[in-house]
XYZ file of C-alpha atoms in Angstrom:
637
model
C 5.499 -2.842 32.136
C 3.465 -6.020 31.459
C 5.343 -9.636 31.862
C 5.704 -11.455 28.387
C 3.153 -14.098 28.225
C 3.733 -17.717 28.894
C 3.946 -19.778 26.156
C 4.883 -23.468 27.141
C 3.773 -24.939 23.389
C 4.726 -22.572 21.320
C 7.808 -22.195 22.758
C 8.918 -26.290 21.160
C 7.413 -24.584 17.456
C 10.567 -22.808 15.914
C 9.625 -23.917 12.214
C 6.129 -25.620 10.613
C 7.905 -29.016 10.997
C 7.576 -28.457 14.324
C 4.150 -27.661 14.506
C 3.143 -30.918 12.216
C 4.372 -33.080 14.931
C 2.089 -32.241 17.539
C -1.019 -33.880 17.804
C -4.261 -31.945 16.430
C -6.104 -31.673 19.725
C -2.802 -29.624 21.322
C -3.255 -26.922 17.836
C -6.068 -24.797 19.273
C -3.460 -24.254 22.596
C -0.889 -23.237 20.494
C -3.589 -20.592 18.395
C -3.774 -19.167 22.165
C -0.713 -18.700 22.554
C 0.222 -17.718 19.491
C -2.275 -14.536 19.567
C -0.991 -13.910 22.579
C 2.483 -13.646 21.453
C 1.391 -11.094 18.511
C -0.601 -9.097 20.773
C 2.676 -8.586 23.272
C 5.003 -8.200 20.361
C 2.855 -5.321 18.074
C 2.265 -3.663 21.694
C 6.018 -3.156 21.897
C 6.781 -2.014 17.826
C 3.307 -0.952 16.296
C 2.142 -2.344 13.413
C -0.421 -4.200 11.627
C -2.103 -6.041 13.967
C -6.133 -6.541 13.849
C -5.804 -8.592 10.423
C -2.835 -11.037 11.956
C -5.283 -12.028 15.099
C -7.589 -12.983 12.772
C -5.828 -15.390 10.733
C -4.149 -17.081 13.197
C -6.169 -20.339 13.242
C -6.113 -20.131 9.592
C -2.227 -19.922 9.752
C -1.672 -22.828 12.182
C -3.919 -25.059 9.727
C -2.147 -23.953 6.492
C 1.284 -24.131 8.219
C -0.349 -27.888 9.484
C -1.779 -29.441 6.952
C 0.626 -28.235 4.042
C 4.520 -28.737 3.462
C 5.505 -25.150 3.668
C 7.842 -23.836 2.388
C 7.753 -26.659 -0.466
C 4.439 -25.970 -0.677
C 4.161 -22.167 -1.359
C 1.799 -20.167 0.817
C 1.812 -16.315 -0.349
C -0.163 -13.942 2.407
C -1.615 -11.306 0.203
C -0.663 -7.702 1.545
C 1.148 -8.966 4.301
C -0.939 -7.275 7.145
C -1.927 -11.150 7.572
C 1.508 -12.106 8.119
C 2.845 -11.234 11.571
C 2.158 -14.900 13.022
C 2.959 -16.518 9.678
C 6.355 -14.647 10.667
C 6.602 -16.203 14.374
C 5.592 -19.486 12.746
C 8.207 -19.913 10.162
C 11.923 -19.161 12.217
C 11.311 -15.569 12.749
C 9.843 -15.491 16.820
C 12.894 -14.347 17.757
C 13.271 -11.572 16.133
C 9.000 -10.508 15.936
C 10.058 -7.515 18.236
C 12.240 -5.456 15.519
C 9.378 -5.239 13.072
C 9.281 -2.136 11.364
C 12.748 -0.969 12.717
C 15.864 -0.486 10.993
C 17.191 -3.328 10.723
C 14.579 -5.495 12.006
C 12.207 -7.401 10.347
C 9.995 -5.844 7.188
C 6.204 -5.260 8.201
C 5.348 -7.303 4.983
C 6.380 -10.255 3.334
C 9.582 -10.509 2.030
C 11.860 -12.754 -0.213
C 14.900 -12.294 0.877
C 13.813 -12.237 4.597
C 12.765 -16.267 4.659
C 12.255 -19.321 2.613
C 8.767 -19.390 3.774
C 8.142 -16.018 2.125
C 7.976 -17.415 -1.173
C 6.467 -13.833 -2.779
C 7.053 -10.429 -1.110
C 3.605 -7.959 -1.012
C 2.885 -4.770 0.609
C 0.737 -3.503 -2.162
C -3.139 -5.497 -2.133
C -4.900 -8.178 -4.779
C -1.270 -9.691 -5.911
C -1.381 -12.852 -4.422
C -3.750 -15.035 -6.715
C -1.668 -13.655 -9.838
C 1.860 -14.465 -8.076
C 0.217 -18.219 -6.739
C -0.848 -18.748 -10.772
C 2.428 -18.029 -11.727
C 4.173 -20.004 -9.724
C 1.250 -23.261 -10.527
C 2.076 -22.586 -13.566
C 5.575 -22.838 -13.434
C 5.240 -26.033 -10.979
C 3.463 -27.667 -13.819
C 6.239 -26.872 -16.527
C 8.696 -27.985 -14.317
C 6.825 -31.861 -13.560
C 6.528 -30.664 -9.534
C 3.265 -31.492 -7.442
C 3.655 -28.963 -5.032
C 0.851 -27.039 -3.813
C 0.329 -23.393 -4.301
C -1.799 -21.699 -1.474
C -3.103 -17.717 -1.881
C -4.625 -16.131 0.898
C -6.584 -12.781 0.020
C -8.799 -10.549 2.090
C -12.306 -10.040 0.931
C -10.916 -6.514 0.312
C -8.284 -7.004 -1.712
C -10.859 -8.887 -4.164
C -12.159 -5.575 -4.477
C -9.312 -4.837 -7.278
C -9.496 -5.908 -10.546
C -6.348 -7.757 -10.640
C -7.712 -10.076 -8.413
C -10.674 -10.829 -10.752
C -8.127 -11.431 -13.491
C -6.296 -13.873 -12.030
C -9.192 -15.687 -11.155
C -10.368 -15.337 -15.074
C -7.081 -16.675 -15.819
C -6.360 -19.756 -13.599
C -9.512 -20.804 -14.488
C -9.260 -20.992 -18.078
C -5.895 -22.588 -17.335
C -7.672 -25.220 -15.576
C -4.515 -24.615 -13.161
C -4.391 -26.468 -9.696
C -4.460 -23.655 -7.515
C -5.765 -23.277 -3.722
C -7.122 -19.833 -3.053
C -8.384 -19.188 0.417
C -10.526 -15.833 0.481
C -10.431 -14.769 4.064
C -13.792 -12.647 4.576
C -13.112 -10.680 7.716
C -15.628 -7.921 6.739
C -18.566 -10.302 7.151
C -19.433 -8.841 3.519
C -21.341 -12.438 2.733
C -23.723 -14.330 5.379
C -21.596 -16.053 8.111
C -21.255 -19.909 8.465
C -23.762 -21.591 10.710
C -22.549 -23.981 12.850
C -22.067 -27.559 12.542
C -24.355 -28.352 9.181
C -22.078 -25.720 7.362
C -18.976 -27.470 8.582
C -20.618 -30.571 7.587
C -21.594 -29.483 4.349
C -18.008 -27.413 3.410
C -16.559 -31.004 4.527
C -18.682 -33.062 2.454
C -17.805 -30.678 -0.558
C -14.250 -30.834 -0.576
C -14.135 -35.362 -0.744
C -13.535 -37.340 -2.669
C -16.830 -38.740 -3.891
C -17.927 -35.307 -4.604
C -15.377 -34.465 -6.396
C -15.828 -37.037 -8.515
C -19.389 -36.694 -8.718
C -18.807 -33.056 -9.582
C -16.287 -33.587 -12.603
C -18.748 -36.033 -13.928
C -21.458 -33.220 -14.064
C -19.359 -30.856 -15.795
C -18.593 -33.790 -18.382
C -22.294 -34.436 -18.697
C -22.965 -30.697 -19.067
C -20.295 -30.296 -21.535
C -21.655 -33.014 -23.596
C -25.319 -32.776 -23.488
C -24.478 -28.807 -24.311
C -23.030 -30.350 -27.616
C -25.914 -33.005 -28.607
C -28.940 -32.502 -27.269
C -31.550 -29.328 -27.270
C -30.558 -26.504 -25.027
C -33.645 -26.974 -22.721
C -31.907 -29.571 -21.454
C -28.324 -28.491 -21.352
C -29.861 -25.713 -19.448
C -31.109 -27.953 -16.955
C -28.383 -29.927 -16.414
C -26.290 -26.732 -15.764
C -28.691 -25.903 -13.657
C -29.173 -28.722 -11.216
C -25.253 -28.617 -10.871
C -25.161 -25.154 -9.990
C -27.740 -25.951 -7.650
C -25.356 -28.446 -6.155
C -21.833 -26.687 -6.210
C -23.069 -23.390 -5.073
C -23.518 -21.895 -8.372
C -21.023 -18.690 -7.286
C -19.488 -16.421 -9.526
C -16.021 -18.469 -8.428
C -17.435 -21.281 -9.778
C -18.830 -19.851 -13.381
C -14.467 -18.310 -13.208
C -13.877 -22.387 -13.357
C -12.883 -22.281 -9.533
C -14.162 -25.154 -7.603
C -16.096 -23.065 -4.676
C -16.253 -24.292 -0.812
C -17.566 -22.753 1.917
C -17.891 -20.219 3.931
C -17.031 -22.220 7.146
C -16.213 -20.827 10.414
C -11.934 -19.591 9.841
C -11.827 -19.543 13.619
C -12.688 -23.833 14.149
C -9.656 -25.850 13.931
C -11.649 -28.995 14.053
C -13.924 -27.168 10.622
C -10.826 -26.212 8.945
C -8.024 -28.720 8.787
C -10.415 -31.367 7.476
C -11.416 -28.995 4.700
C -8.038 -28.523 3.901
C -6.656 -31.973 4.152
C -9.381 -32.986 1.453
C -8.552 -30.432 -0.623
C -4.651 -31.313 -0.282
C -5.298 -34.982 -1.105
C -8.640 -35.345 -3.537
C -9.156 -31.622 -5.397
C -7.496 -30.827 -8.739
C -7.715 -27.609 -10.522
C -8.115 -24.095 -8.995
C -10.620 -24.284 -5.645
C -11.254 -21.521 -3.658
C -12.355 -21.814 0.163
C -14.460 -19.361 1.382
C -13.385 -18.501 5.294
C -15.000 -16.474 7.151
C -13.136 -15.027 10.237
C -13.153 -11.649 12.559
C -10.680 -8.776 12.366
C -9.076 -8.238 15.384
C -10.337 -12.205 17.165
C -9.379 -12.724 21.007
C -8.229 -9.170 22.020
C -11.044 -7.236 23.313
C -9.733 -3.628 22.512
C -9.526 -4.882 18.679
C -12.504 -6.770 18.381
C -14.632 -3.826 19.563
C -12.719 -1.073 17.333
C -11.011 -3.028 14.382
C -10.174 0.284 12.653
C -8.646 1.299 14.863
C -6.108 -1.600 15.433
C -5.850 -2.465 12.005
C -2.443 -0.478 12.425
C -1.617 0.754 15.275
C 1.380 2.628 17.339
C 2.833 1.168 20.466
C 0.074 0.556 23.006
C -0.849 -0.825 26.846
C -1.691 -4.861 26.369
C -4.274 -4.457 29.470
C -5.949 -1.748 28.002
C -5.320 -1.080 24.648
C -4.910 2.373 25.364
C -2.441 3.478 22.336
C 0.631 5.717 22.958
C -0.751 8.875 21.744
C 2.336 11.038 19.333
C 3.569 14.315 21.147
C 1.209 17.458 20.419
C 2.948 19.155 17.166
C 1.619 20.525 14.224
C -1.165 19.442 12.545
C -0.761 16.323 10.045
C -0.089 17.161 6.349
C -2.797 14.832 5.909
C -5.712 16.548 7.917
C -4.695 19.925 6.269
C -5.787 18.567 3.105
C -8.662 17.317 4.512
C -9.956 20.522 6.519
C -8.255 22.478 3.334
C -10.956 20.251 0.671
C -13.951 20.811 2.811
C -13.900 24.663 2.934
C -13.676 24.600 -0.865
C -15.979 22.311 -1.418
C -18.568 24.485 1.143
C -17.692 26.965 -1.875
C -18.107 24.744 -4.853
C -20.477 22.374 -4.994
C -19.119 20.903 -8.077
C -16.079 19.758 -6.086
C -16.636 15.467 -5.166
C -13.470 13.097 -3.723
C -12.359 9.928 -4.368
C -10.645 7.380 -2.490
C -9.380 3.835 -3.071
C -10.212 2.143 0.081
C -8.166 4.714 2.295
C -10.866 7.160 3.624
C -9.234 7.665 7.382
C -5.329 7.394 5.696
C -6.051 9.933 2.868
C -8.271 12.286 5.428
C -11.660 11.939 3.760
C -13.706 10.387 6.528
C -13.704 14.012 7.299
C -14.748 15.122 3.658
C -17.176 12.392 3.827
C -18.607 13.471 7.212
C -19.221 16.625 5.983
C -20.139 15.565 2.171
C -21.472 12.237 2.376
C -23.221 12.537 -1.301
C -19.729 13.697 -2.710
C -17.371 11.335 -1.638
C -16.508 7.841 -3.181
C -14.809 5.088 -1.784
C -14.060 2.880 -4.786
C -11.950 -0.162 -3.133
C -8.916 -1.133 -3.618
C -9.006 -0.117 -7.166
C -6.469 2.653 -8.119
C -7.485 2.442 -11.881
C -11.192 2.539 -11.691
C -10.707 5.870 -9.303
C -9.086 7.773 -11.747
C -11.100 6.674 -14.527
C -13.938 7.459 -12.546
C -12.858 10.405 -11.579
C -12.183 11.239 -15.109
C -15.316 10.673 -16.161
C -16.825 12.942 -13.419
C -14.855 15.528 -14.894
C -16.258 15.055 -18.339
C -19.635 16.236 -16.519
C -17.932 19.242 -15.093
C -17.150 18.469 -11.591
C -14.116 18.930 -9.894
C -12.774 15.061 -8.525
C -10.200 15.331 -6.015
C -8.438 11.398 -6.655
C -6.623 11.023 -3.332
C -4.284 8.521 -3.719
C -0.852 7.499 -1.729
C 1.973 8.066 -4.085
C 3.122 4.219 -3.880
C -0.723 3.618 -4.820
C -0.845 5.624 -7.830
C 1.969 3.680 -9.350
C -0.694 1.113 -10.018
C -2.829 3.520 -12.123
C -0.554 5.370 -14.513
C -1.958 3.750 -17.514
C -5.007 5.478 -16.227
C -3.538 8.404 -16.004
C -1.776 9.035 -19.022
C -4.458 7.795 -21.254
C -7.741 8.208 -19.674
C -6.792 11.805 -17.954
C -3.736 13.412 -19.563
C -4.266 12.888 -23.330
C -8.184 14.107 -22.897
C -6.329 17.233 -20.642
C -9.441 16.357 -18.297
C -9.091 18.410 -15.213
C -8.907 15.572 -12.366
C -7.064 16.926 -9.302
C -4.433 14.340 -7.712
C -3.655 14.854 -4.100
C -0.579 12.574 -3.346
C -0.119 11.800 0.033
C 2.949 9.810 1.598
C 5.280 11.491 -1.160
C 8.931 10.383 0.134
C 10.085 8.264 2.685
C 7.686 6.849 4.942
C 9.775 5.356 7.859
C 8.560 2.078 9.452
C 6.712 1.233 6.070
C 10.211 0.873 4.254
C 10.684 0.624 0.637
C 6.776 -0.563 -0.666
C 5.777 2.579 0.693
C 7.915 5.065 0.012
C 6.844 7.610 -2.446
C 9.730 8.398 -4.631
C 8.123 8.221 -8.357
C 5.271 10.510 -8.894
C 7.423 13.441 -9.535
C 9.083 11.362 -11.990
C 6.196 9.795 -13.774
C 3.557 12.889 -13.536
C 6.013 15.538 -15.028
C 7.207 14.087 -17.988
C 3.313 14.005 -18.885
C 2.599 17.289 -21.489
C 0.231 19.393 -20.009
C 0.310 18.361 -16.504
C 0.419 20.298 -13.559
C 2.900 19.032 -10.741
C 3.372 20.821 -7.415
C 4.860 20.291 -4.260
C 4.248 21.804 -0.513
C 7.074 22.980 1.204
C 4.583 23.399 4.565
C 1.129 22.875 5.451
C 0.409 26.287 4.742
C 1.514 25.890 1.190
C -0.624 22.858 1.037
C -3.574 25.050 1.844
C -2.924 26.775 -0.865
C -2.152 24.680 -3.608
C -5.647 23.013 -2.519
C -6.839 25.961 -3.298
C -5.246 26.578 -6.377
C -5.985 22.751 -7.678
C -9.746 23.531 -6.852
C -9.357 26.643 -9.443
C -7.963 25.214 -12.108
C -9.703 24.125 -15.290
C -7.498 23.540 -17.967
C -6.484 20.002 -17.523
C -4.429 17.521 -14.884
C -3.186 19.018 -11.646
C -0.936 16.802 -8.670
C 0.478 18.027 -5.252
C 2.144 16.470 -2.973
C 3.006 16.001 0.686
C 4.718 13.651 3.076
C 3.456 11.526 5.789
C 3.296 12.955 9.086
C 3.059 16.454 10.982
C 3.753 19.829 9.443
C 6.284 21.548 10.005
C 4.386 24.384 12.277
C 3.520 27.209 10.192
C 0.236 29.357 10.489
C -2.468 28.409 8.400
C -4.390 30.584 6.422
C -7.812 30.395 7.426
C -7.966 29.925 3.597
C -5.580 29.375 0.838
C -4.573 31.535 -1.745
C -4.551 30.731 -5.566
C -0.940 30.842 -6.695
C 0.146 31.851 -10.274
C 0.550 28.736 -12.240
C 4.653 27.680 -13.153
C 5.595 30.439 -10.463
C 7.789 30.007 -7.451
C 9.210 32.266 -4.652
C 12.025 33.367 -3.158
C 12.252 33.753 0.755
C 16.036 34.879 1.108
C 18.832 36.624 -0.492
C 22.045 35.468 -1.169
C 25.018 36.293 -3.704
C 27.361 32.806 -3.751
C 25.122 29.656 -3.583
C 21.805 29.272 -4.415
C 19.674 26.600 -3.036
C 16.265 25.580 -4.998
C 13.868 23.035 -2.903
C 10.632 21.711 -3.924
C 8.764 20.430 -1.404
C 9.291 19.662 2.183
C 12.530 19.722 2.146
C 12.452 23.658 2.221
C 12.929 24.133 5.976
C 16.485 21.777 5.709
C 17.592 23.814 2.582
C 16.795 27.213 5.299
C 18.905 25.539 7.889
C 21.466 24.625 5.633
C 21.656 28.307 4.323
C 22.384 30.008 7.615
C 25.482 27.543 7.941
C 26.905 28.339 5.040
C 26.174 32.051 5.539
C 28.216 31.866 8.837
C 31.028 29.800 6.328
C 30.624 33.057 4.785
C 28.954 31.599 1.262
C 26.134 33.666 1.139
C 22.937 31.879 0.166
C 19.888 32.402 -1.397
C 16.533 30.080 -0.961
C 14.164 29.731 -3.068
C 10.951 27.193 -3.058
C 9.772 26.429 -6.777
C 6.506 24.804 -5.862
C 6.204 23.723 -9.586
C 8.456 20.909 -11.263
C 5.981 21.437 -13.811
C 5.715 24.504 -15.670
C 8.902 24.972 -14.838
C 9.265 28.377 -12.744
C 12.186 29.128 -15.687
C 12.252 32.853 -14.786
C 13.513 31.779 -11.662
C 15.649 29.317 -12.405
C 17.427 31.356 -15.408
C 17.892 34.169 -12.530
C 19.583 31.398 -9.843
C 21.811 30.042 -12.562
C 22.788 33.945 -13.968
C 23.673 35.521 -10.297
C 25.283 32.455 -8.121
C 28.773 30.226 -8.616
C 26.474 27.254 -6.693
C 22.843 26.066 -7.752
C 22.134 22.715 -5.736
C 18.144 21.260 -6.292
C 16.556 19.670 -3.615
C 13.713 17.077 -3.603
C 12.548 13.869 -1.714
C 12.267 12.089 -4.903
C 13.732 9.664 -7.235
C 15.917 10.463 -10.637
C 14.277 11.943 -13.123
C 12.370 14.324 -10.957
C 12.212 18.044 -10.695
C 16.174 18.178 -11.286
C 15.932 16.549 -14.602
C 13.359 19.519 -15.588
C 15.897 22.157 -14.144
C 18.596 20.601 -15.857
C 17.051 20.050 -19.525
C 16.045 23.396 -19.049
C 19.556 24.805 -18.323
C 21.177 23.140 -21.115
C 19.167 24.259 -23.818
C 20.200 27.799 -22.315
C 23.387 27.504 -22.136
C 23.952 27.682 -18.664
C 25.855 24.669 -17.947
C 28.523 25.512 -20.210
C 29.528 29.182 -18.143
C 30.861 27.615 -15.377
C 28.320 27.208 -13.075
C 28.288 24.475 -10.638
C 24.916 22.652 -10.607
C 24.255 19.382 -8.032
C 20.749 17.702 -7.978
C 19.840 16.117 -4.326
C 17.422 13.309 -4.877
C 16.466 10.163 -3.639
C 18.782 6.948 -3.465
C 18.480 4.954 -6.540
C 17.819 2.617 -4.569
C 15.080 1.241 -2.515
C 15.490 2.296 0.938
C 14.698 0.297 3.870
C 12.908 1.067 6.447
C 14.274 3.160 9.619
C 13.457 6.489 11.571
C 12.752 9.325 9.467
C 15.810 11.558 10.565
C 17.546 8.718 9.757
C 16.561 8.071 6.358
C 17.368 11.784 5.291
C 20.265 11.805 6.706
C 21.969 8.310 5.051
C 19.938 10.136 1.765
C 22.005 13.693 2.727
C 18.720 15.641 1.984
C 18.805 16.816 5.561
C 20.607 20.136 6.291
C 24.103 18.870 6.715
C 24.043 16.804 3.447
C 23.306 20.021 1.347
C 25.909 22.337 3.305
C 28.563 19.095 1.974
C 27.135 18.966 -1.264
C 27.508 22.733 -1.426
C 31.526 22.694 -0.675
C 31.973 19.134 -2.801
C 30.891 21.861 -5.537
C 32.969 24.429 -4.753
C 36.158 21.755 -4.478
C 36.091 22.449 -0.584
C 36.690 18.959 0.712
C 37.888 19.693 3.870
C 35.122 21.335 4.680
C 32.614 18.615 3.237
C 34.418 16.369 5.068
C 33.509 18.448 8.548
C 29.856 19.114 6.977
């Protein structure tokens, strides 16, 4: 067990007012300290932590030079955030991130004043900062408005069209784009400092404006020749960017890692610039802890691991991940069928295809961080008769279901949607959790929506997905480790709209889709030994509708409870529209969905989360005697 690290300066910064009293030469000390601090804290909870040591000089400027939380400073994602957190009143509690109770992994509203716009989802930040300019300037307030985006995030579109739009707002804006991929040439030394400096005064401000006036006006009156050349020798001067032709004012790159390069920038830009201005910085994923800087992929998150060495505590042996069963699952079919390409939004290693692409280099696509594009893309693919796998997080396809419905459903294109983190996701709380694809994908005509209840039922429905022609298919699975099944050495194709029955019962009938399967089995031998004999059944479709099935459940048992890790309007709504049009709920039989909190659920342990949801065994043996007017017994269940 490694001491906690010394700290003498930080230790007198609770708050940014704090930190502005202390002289400028004591600021790079505190950045020390500071990383050190975020390094010993993320080694005790996990987390996000290569992005945070990068930005931490750029945090101690921002927090330095502006009047946060007046000023607004939005952190876009939030994997930026963790010493933004320790900054800004929140040190003291930096070692519950991610736990119940604790503090969120993200940015969050309600969490601090200095939080002025919660993220967890990418390329928000310059659309929320607008907004807020905007509503600065209605209001008569000079306040500044600071957005800090990755040069990832920019990869979205929305990012792009908040630029578009601040700058025909002519909106006074400050974006910072932090590069940490080293995507664009590096800074270089003290003539770019010099230069970045120089950019962002007064006098060439001034002398800039006047250029654009001159341009403007010569484009009017005089022959285009020399309009063009006007343009042209300011380009040459401003940099000429694609920022600046979006009306953003563009400085930079300069070194995000110099105190003595940055806060000068940033103080002219505070004091002379009006109108959006973005500042390119260019910084280093993972800056002043060895074990990140040499692997920052693999410490962009990370589990609990040893501060001396980096080593990560390595998860207990189980089953293998839902996630690398898809992935193992998608390459044998694809050694089948050439046709068969994937798609990823910037989550290769989370969605499992840096093993596709290993294997299929030519046939996978990493798009960005743009969930529209990829299933456009992918739709498109299929009007050329290949078989796109879009892997997408459920949370993450949220942000494409325009895309969806029009550009893949209405055309009935056959674009396969592997949904990964469906349900809760634990330490990721409620911006993760994957309640609504059920919900949005089924009510969709023609679509295809399935669920594995095990990682051998995931084999198969890749399977099945891979064979299927006749427009959209989904599947789902959670986050995590299977539940330890044997695999197939290669899944089956499984009648489409057909589920299955795996035990027999006379009194209660239980109907699960998806993971929760092995809970609704536990919960059946209980209420076998309460003597309520139970039958299971997994319906691996929401949509078509096993109805064969369900008609049979609802004709033989007193007791038909539905189980799924999903919000209202799920796979119980189809069972339930279905039963009412046949009559079923009017002979007496006692139906109770299980679903998902309507609410959003914070995050906590897994167990834990099911539990407080009752989707875990015990909650369905309750909900089973709450139906049968057995309260005594719920109340024991």
């Amino acid at each position: 067990m490694t001491s906690r690290p010394e700290t003498p300066l930080l230790d007198t910064v609770k708050f940014p007012a704090d930190l502005r009293k202390l002289p400028e030469n004591r600021l790079p000390q505190l950045a020390c300290e500071l990383r050190a601090e975020l390094v010993d804290a993320v080694s005790q909870t996990g987390g996000h932590l290569g992005a945070g040591l990068g930005v931490v000089e750029l945090t101690v400027a921002l927090h330095y030079v502006f009047d946060t939380p007046t000023d607004r400073l939005i952190w876009d994602v939030g994997h930026q955030a963790y010493p933004h957190k320790i900054l800004t009143g929140r040190r003291d509690r930096i070692r519950t991130l991610r736990q119940e109770g604790g503090l969120s992994g993200f940015t969050r509203r309600t969490e601090s004043e200095y939080d002025p716009f919660g993220a967890a989802h990418s390329s928000t930040s310059i659309s929320a900062g607008l907004g807020m300019a905007v509503g600065r300037d209605l209001d008569g307030r000079r306040n500044n408005v600071i957005a800090v985006i990755g040069d990832g995030a920019m990869s979205a579109g929305m990012a792009f069209e908040a630029l578009n739009n601040a700058g025909a707002l002519d909106a006074r804006l400050i974006v910072i784009l932090n590069d940490n991929d080293m995507s664009i040439a590096p800074p270089t030394g003290a003539m770019s400092a010099y230069l970045a400096r120089l950019a962002s005064g007064r006098t060439y401000l001034g002398l800039r404006d006047f250029g654009k006036k001159l341009t403007s006006y010569l484009g009017k009156r005089a022959e285009s020749a020399v309009a063009r050349a006007v343009e042209h020798a300011r380009g040459y001067v401003t940099g000429g960017t694609l920022f600046e032709e979006l009306g953003f004012f563009h400085i930079g790159p300069i070194d995000g890692h110099n105190l003595e390069h940055l806060i000068p920038v940033l103080k002219n830009v505070r004091d002379h610039g009006d109108g959006p201005v973005l500042i390119h910085v260019v910084t280093q994923k993972g800056k002043g802890y060895a074990p990140a800087e040499a692997a920052p992929d693999k410490y962009h998150g990370v589990g609990k691991f040893d501060v001396i060495t980096g080593a990560q505590a390595k998860p207990p042996a189980n089953a293998p991940s839902y996630t690398r069963v898809f992935a193992e699952s998608l390459i044998q079919e694809a050694r089948e069928d050439e046709k068969i390409v994937a798609i990823t939004a910037a989550m290769p290693a989370g969605t499992g295809l840096d093993l596709f692409g290993k294997t299929f280099p030519s046939r996978t696509f990493d798009v960005g961080i743009a969930e529209q594009h990829a299933v456009t893309f992918a739709a498109g693919l299929a009007t050329e008769g290949f078989k796109p796998f879009a892997a997408i997080y459920s949370t993450f396809l949220q942000r494409a279901y325009d895309q969806v419905v029009h550009d893949v459903a209405i055309q009935k294109l056959p674009v396969r949607f592997p949904i990964d983190r469906a349900g809760f996701v634990g330490a990721d709380g409620p911006t993760h959790c994957g309640a609504f694809d059920t919900a949005f994908l089924a009510t969709l005509p023609g679509f295809v929506v399935m669920a594995a209840a095990d990682e051998a039922e995931l084999r198969h429905m890749v399977r099945t997905a891979a064979a299927y022609d006749e427009g959209p298919i989904s599947f789902r699975y959670p986050r995590g480790d299977g539940v330890g099944v044997d695999l197939p050495e290669r899944g089956s194709e499984f009648e489409i709209g057909k589920g299955r029955i795996l035990r027999e019962g006379t009194k209660v009938a239980i109907l699960s889709f998806g993971t929760r399967l092995k809970d609704c089995l536990l919960a059946a031998e209980e209420l076998d030994a309460a003597g309520l004999s139970t039958t299971v059944a997994d319906a691996r479709f929401a949509k078509p509708l096993d109805e064969d099935l369900v008609r049979r459940l609802a004709r033989e048992h007193e007791v038909l409870i539905t189980v799924e890790e999903g919000a209202v309007g799920g796979f119980a709504s189809h069972v339930l529209h279905f039963l009412a049009h046949e009559g079923a709920l009017e002979t007496g039989l006692k139906v109770r969905p299980l679903v998902l909190p309507d609410s959003f659920t914070d995050q906590a342990k897994p167990e834990k989360m099911y539990a407080d949801a009752r989707l875990d065994s015990a909650g369905i043996v309750r909900a089973v005697f709450v139906a049968l007017g057995q309260g005594s017994q719920a109340a024991r269940a």
